Coordinates of C-alpha atoms and ligand atoms in Angstrom, one line a residue:
M1 CA -51.5 118.4 192.8
N2 CA -49.5 119.3 195.8
T3 CA -47.0 121.6 194.0
V4 CA -45.7 125.0 195.1
A5 CA -42.6 127.7 193.8
V6 CA -41.7 130.0 196.2
I7 CA -39.6 132.3 194.0
G8 CA -37.9 136.3 194.7
L9 CA -39.6 139.2 193.0
S10 CA -37.0 141.5 193.1
W11 CA -33.2 141.2 193.0
G12 CA -32.3 137.9 195.5
D13 CA -32.2 138.2 199.4
E14 CA -36.2 138.8 199.4
G15 CA -35.6 135.9 202.8
K16 CA -36.6 133.1 201.0
G17 CA -34.3 130.6 202.3
K18 CA -36.8 131.1 206.0
I19 CA -39.4 130.9 203.9
V20 CA -38.4 127.9 202.4
D21 CA -37.4 126.2 205.5
L22 CA -41.0 127.3 206.8
L23 CA -43.1 126.0 204.5
S24 CA -40.7 122.4 203.9
E25 CA -42.1 121.6 207.6
K26 CA -44.9 120.0 205.3
A27 CA -43.2 119.5 202.0
D28 CA -41.6 116.2 201.1
V29 CA -39.4 117.1 198.6
V30 CA -37.7 120.8 198.1
A31 CA -36.1 121.3 194.3
R32 CA -33.7 124.0 193.6
Y33 CA -33.8 124.7 189.8
Q34 CA -31.5 127.1 188.8
G35 CA -28.6 129.2 190.4
G36 CA -25.2 127.6 192.0
T37 CA -23.5 128.6 195.4
N38 CA -24.2 132.4 194.0
A39 CA -27.0 132.0 196.6
G40 CA -27.3 133.0 200.3
H41 CA -30.3 131.2 202.2
T42 CA -30.3 132.1 205.4
V43 CA -32.1 129.7 207.7
Y44 CA -31.6 129.7 211.9
Y45 CA -31.1 126.6 213.0
K46 CA -31.2 125.3 217.2
G47 CA -31.2 129.2 217.4
K48 CA -28.0 130.4 215.3
P49 CA -27.9 131.5 211.8
F50 CA -26.9 129.3 209.0
S51 CA -26.3 130.0 205.3
L52 CA -26.7 127.4 202.1
H53 CA -25.2 128.4 199.4
L54 CA -26.3 125.5 197.1
I55 CA -28.5 123.2 199.6
P56 CA -31.8 123.8 198.8
S57 CA -33.4 124.9 202.5
G58 CA -35.9 122.7 202.9
I59 CA -32.6 120.1 204.7
F60 CA -33.4 121.4 208.2
N61 CA -36.1 119.7 208.1
K62 CA -35.6 115.8 208.7
N63 CA -38.0 114.4 206.5
T64 CA -37.8 116.4 204.2
I65 CA -35.5 115.0 200.5
C66 CA -33.8 118.2 198.8
V67 CA -32.7 117.7 195.2
I68 CA -30.5 120.1 193.4
G69 CA -31.8 120.0 189.3
N70 CA -30.7 120.2 186.3
G71 CA -31.0 123.8 185.9
C72 CA -28.6 124.8 189.0
V73 CA -24.7 124.3 187.9
V74 CA -22.6 122.6 190.5
D75 CA -19.4 123.2 192.2
L76 CA -18.9 119.6 193.9
K77 CA -15.7 120.8 196.1
S78 CA -18.6 123.6 198.1
L79 CA -20.9 121.5 198.1
E80 CA -18.6 118.5 199.7
E81 CA -17.9 121.6 202.5
E82 CA -21.8 122.5 203.1
I83 CA -23.0 119.1 203.7
L84 CA -19.5 119.0 206.4
L85 CA -20.5 121.7 207.6
L86 CA -24.2 120.0 208.2
K87 CA -23.3 116.8 209.3
K88 CA -21.5 118.8 212.2
E89 CA -25.0 120.3 213.1
G90 CA -25.9 117.2 213.5
L91 CA -28.3 116.8 209.9
D92 CA -28.1 114.0 208.4
V93 CA -28.2 114.2 204.3
D94 CA -27.2 110.5 203.6
R95 CA -30.4 109.7 201.4
R96 CA -31.9 113.1 201.6
L97 CA -29.5 115.2 199.2
F98 CA -29.9 113.8 195.3
I99 CA -28.2 116.0 192.8
S100 CA -29.2 115.9 188.8
N101 CA -26.6 113.9 186.8
R102 CA -27.9 116.0 183.9
A103 CA -26.3 119.0 186.0
H104 CA -23.6 120.9 184.8
I105 CA -20.2 121.1 187.2
T106 CA -18.7 124.5 187.9
F107 CA -14.6 123.4 188.6
P108 CA -12.1 125.7 190.1
F109 CA -11.2 127.4 186.8
H110 CA -15.0 129.1 186.2
I111 CA -14.5 131.0 189.2
D112 CA -10.8 131.6 188.2
E113 CA -13.0 133.4 184.8
D114 CA -15.2 135.1 186.9
Q115 CA -12.9 136.8 188.7
R116 CA -10.3 137.4 185.6
I117 CA -13.8 138.4 183.5
E118 CA -14.9 140.9 186.2
E119 CA -11.1 142.7 186.9
K120 CA -11.1 143.3 182.8
K121 CA -14.6 145.3 182.5
G122 CA -13.1 147.8 185.0
E123 CA -15.8 150.4 185.6
Q124 CA -19.0 147.6 184.1
K125 CA -18.2 145.1 185.8
L126 CA -21.8 143.4 187.2
G127 CA -20.3 142.6 190.8
T128 CA -21.0 139.2 190.4
T129 CA -20.6 136.7 193.7
I130 CA -17.2 135.2 192.1
R131 CA -18.5 131.6 192.2
G132 CA -17.5 130.9 189.4
V133 CA -21.4 130.8 188.2
G134 CA -21.8 132.8 184.6
P135 CA -19.0 131.0 183.4
T136 CA -20.3 127.5 184.5
Y137 CA -23.6 128.6 182.2
R138 CA -21.5 130.5 179.4
D139 CA -19.8 126.6 178.9
K140 CA -22.9 125.0 179.5
Y141 CA -24.7 127.3 175.7
A142 CA -21.3 126.7 174.4
R143 CA -21.8 123.2 174.8
I144 CA -18.3 122.7 176.2
G145 CA -20.2 122.0 179.5
I146 CA -19.5 119.0 181.6
R147 CA -21.4 117.3 183.5
V148 CA -22.0 115.0 186.5
V149 CA -23.0 112.1 184.4
D150 CA -19.6 112.5 182.6
L151 CA -17.4 112.1 185.3
F152 CA -18.2 108.2 185.5
H153 CA -16.7 108.2 182.4
P154 CA -13.3 108.8 182.7
D155 CA -12.0 108.9 178.5
D156 CA -14.8 110.9 177.8
F157 CA -14.7 113.1 181.1
R158 CA -10.9 113.5 180.1
K159 CA -11.5 114.6 176.3
L160 CA -14.1 117.2 177.3
L161 CA -12.0 118.8 179.9
E162 CA -8.9 119.3 177.0
L163 CA -12.2 120.4 175.1
N164 CA -12.8 122.7 177.2
L165 CA -10.0 124.2 178.2
K166 CA -8.3 124.3 175.1
T167 CA -10.5 127.1 174.3
K168 CA -9.7 128.7 176.7
K169 CA -5.9 128.6 176.4
G170 CA -3.8 131.9 177.3
M171 CA -6.8 132.9 179.9
L172 CA -6.2 130.4 182.6
K173 CA -2.6 129.4 184.2
K174 CA -1.5 125.8 183.2
L175 CA -3.9 123.9 184.7
S176 CA -2.9 119.9 185.0
I177 CA -5.7 117.6 183.4
N178 CA -4.6 115.0 185.8
S179 CA -4.8 116.6 188.8
I180 CA -8.0 117.7 188.1
I181 CA -9.4 113.8 186.5
E182 CA -8.0 112.5 189.7
E183 CA -9.6 115.1 192.4
Y184 CA -13.1 115.0 190.8
H185 CA -12.8 111.1 190.2
S186 CA -12.2 111.1 194.2
I187 CA -15.2 113.6 194.0
A188 CA -17.3 111.7 192.5
Q189 CA -16.6 108.0 194.2
K190 CA -17.7 110.1 197.5
L191 CA -21.1 111.7 196.3
E192 CA -22.0 108.8 193.8
E193 CA -25.5 108.0 195.8
C194 CA -25.9 111.2 195.6
F195 CA -26.5 111.6 191.6
I196 CA -29.7 110.5 190.3
D197 CA -31.8 111.3 187.3
T198 CA -33.6 113.5 189.1
V199 CA -36.8 114.7 186.3
Q200 CA -37.3 111.3 186.9
F201 CA -37.7 111.0 190.0
L202 CA -39.1 114.8 190.6
N203 CA -42.4 113.3 188.0
D204 CA -42.6 110.3 189.9
E205 CA -43.2 112.2 193.3
I206 CA -45.6 114.4 191.8
D207 CA -47.4 111.7 190.2
K208 CA -47.6 110.5 193.4
D209 CA -49.5 113.5 195.0
K210 CA -46.2 114.1 197.1
R211 CA -45.6 117.6 198.1
V212 CA -42.9 119.2 196.2
L213 CA -42.0 122.5 196.7
F214 CA -39.6 124.4 194.2
E215 CA -37.2 126.9 195.5
G216 CA -35.6 130.0 193.4
A217 CA -32.7 131.7 194.0
Q218 CA -31.9 135.2 193.1
G219 CA -35.0 137.1 192.1
T220 CA -37.5 138.2 188.8
L221 CA -35.1 141.1 188.8
L222 CA -31.8 138.9 188.5
D223 CA -33.4 137.1 185.4
V224 CA -31.3 137.1 182.3
D225 CA -34.2 137.0 180.0
L226 CA -36.7 138.8 182.0
G227 CA -34.3 141.1 184.7
T228 CA -32.5 143.7 184.1
Y229 CA -29.8 143.3 181.7
P230 CA -27.0 143.1 181.5
Y231 CA -26.9 143.5 185.8
V232 CA -28.4 139.9 185.7
T233 CA -27.5 136.6 187.3
S234 CA -26.7 133.7 184.1
S235 CA -30.3 131.8 185.1
H236 CA -33.7 131.9 185.5
P237 CA -34.9 132.5 188.7
T238 CA -38.5 133.0 187.5
I239 CA -41.5 130.0 186.8
G240 CA -40.0 129.3 183.3
G241 CA -36.5 128.1 185.5
I242 CA -38.3 125.6 186.8
C243 CA -39.6 123.8 183.6
S244 CA -36.3 123.5 182.6
G245 CA -34.6 123.2 185.5
T246 CA -36.5 120.3 186.7
G247 CA -37.9 118.8 183.5
V248 CA -41.0 119.5 185.5
P249 CA -44.1 121.1 183.0
G250 CA -45.8 124.2 183.5
S251 CA -49.1 122.0 184.3
K252 CA -47.5 120.2 187.4
I253 CA -47.0 124.0 189.4
K254 CA -50.2 124.7 191.3
R255 CA -49.0 127.4 193.1
V256 CA -47.0 130.0 193.3
I257 CA -45.6 132.4 195.9
G258 CA -44.1 135.2 195.4
V259 CA -41.4 136.4 198.0
A260 CA -40.3 140.5 198.8
K261 CA -39.6 141.9 201.4
A262 CA -41.5 145.1 203.6
Y263 CA -39.0 147.3 201.4
A264 CA -36.3 146.5 199.0
T265 CA -32.4 146.1 198.9
R266 CA -30.3 145.3 195.9
V267 CA -26.4 143.8 196.0
G268 CA -23.9 144.5 192.9
K269 CA -24.2 147.1 190.4
G270 CA -27.5 148.1 188.0
P271 CA -30.2 151.0 188.4
F272 CA -32.6 150.6 192.0
P273 CA -34.9 153.8 191.3
T274 CA -36.2 153.7 194.9
E275 CA -33.4 153.4 196.8
F276 CA -33.1 156.0 199.9
E277 CA -31.1 158.8 200.8
M278 CA -27.3 158.0 201.5
D279 CA -27.5 158.8 205.0
F280 CA -30.6 157.1 206.1
E281 CA -29.7 153.8 203.9
S282 CA -26.6 153.4 205.8
H283 CA -28.2 153.8 209.6
F284 CA -31.1 151.6 207.9
R285 CA -28.9 148.8 206.9
K286 CA -27.0 148.2 209.5
D287 CA -30.1 148.2 211.7
A288 CA -31.7 145.8 209.2
K289 CA -28.6 144.0 209.1
E290 CA -28.6 143.9 205.1
F291 CA -25.1 142.8 203.9
G292 CA -24.6 139.8 201.9
A293 CA -24.7 136.5 202.6
T294 CA -22.3 134.2 200.1
T295 CA -20.0 138.0 199.9
G296 CA -20.7 140.1 202.8
R297 CA -21.3 143.1 200.6
P298 CA -23.5 145.9 201.9
R299 CA -26.6 145.8 199.8
K300 CA -28.0 149.2 198.8
C301 CA -31.3 149.5 200.8
G302 CA -34.7 151.1 199.5
W303 CA -38.7 151.9 199.2
F304 CA -40.7 149.1 198.3
D305 CA -41.3 148.7 195.0
A306 CA -44.6 147.9 193.5
V307 CA -43.5 148.7 189.7
G308 CA -41.2 146.1 190.1
I309 CA -43.0 143.9 191.9
R310 CA -46.1 143.6 189.6
Y311 CA -44.3 142.9 187.0
A312 CA -42.2 140.2 188.8
C313 CA -46.2 138.8 189.7
M314 CA -47.1 138.9 185.7
V315 CA -44.3 137.0 184.8
N316 CA -44.6 134.5 187.0
G317 CA -48.0 134.3 187.1
V318 CA -47.5 134.8 190.9
T319 CA -50.8 132.8 193.0
S320 CA -50.1 135.1 196.5
V321 CA -47.5 136.9 198.4
V322 CA -45.6 136.6 201.3
I323 CA -43.8 140.0 202.7
T324 CA -40.7 139.7 205.0
K325 CA -38.9 141.9 207.3
L326 CA -42.1 143.7 208.5
D327 CA -39.8 144.5 212.2
C328 CA -36.7 146.1 210.1
L329 CA -39.3 149.1 209.4
S330 CA -40.5 149.9 213.1
G331 CA -39.4 153.5 213.7
V332 CA -39.4 155.0 210.7
D333 CA -42.1 157.3 210.8
K334 CA -43.4 157.5 207.0
I335 CA -42.9 154.6 204.7
K336 CA -43.1 155.0 200.8
V337 CA -44.3 152.6 198.5
C338 CA -43.3 153.1 194.8
V339 CA -46.5 153.0 192.9
D340 CA -45.2 154.3 189.4
Y341 CA -42.3 155.5 187.5
K342 CA -42.3 158.4 185.6
T343 CA -40.1 159.5 182.7
K344 CA -38.1 163.2 183.3
D345 CA -40.8 164.9 181.9
S346 CA -43.4 163.1 183.9
R347 CA -45.1 160.8 181.6
K348 CA -46.2 157.6 183.4
L349 CA -44.4 154.4 182.3
L350 CA -47.2 152.0 181.3
S351 CA -44.9 148.5 181.9
F352 CA -41.5 147.8 183.4
P353 CA -38.7 149.0 181.1
A354 CA -36.6 146.6 179.2
D355 CA -33.1 149.2 179.6
A356 CA -30.9 149.4 182.6
K357 CA -30.2 152.7 181.2
K358 CA -33.8 153.9 181.3
L359 CA -34.5 152.4 184.6
S360 CA -32.0 153.8 186.0
V361 CA -33.3 157.5 185.4
V362 CA -36.8 157.0 186.2
K363 CA -38.6 159.2 189.0
P364 CA -40.8 156.9 191.1
V365 CA -44.5 158.0 192.5
Y366 CA -44.5 157.5 196.1
E367 CA -47.2 157.0 198.1
E368 CA -46.9 157.6 201.7
F369 CA -47.9 155.5 204.7
T370 CA -47.7 157.0 208.6
G371 CA -44.8 154.7 210.3
W372 CA -45.4 152.2 213.8
K373 CA -42.6 153.2 217.0
G374 CA -42.6 150.0 218.7
D375 CA -41.1 146.4 218.0
I376 CA -43.0 143.8 216.1
R377 CA -39.9 141.4 216.1
G378 CA -41.6 137.8 217.0
I379 CA -45.5 138.4 216.7
K380 CA -47.4 135.7 215.2
E381 CA -50.8 137.0 215.3
L382 CA -52.2 139.7 212.9
R383 CA -54.4 141.1 215.2
K384 CA -51.6 141.7 217.6
L385 CA -49.3 144.3 214.4
P386 CA -49.9 148.1 215.4
K387 CA -52.8 148.9 213.7
E388 CA -50.9 151.2 211.5
A389 CA -48.6 148.3 210.4
L390 CA -52.2 146.1 209.4
A391 CA -52.5 149.4 206.9
Y392 CA -49.3 148.8 205.6
I393 CA -49.9 145.5 205.0
S394 CA -53.3 145.6 203.2
A395 CA -52.3 148.9 201.4
L396 CA -49.5 146.3 200.1
E397 CA -51.8 143.7 198.8
K398 CA -54.6 146.2 197.1
I399 CA -51.2 148.4 195.5
L400 CA -50.6 144.3 194.4
R401 CA -53.6 143.0 193.9
K402 CA -52.9 140.4 195.2
E403 CA -53.3 138.1 198.4
I404 CA -50.8 138.1 201.0
V405 CA -50.1 134.6 202.7
V406 CA -47.2 134.9 205.3
V407 CA -45.7 138.1 207.2
S408 CA -42.8 137.7 208.4
T409 CA -41.7 139.5 211.5
G410 CA -38.4 138.1 212.4
P411 CA -35.4 135.6 211.4
I412 CA -36.0 132.4 212.9
R413 CA -39.1 130.3 211.8
D414 CA -41.6 130.9 214.0
E415 CA -41.4 134.7 214.1
T416 CA -44.4 134.6 211.4
I417 CA -47.8 135.3 211.1
V418 CA -49.5 133.1 208.5
K419 CA -52.6 134.6 207.4
G420 CA -54.0 132.5 204.3
R421 CA -53.7 129.4 202.6
I422 CA -49.9 128.2 201.8
W423 CA -50.7 124.7 200.6
Ligands
IMP1 P1 -23.2 136.2 189.7 O1 -25.0 135.4 189.9 O2 -22.6 135.8 190.6 O3 -22.7 136.1 188.4 O4 -23.4 137.6 189.9 C1 -24.7 138.3 188.8 C2 -25.4 139.5 189.5 O5 -26.5 138.6 190.4 C3 -24.5 140.4 190.9 O6 -25.1 141.9 190.8 C4 -24.5 139.9 192.0 O7 -24.9 140.7 192.8 C5 -26.2 139.1 191.7 N1 -26.6 137.6 192.5 C6 -26.0 136.5 192.4 N2 -26.3 135.9 193.4 C7 -27.7 136.3 194.2 C8 -28.1 136.5 195.5 O8 -28.3 135.2 195.7 N3 -28.5 137.2 195.8 C9 -29.2 138.8 195.7 N4 -28.2 139.0 194.7 C10 -27.3 138.3 193.9

């Protein structure tokens, strides 16, 4: 079997887009398995940054087929816009982009609901991306969701819409069911060729020994079950999400590559134990360009949190690790890595806390490493790294007890050190 899963090991924004783009040079198929347009995967194409929100990052490789699996929620209007933008760049997506006919649809009213729920929560808001992702998953689990396959049965589609909107009476501004039906009928016609049974397709491709890559969106600590609940997304970025979100069984996933930045970031609300001191953070954020690709929000920045990452390696069965944005640490005098959490009364925690409140008061225990001065952007060979950067990478390998197979030294595809086996 030639399959690889690429999974974020923290709160998303680990730089998975670039890594998937790089790995998909050798992939026949790249499949997303969860999330919706809340993802922001930045890939450099022809020297320009391009932010993808729903389409898999493999789309920039002309020979790669991209799949949006049944576990994703699809905002078809935004998908159309993304396809148009790619076409403008000269990228042909015809017969290269397939969407599961089982995927649930995010409608504009889901986006309205996302906004309203956040407003109502006031101080307790989560800081969602307001892409309607949570409300779409909520409808899915309440069994009032509308799937791609329903678009092709006009009577059923109307009934499902009526039922869905009935449950939200008074919560939404008056909507015209007829105009929604008309609009989505036209979208469905335009995208008809993209909608297939991706469960059968992916399993057939794997059985033919094709190279299939599963692209995670967000990250392990945002997983609705395994993350820092309630400050999480509404899907499963972790390994189990691949099985339910594509119909590919765990026994067909050969390698699991976990992606982490050389430091830590987080957007939205929720605990972040290793956050930098404020002055250093704002200065670092600017240099490292840590602003959200989907929302433009400033990301909180902090030290590498090996406790969270070890937990993420465990729950995903990670076989090797990729470290991104090492170049952004250049010039930092002393680099810290959190190796343990302690409680207020100095007891060491034996596992990653289930309770966000408990996580917000842990005291990180740091190991310190000497930084390096010169610019390392674009370095492609391990031996060309300053000795302090090399020492940092091998320390991370020891702390995580995992091999680091790729080190990213810049946003562009070839600004990368490949030091171990990927496929
Ligand atoms: P939602 O996924 O839009 O419902 O937002 C839930 C939480 O997940 C918020 O804290 C978001 O900021 C966060 N989130 C969602 N997508 C991403 C992502 O791609 N990167 C980082 N954080 C994300």
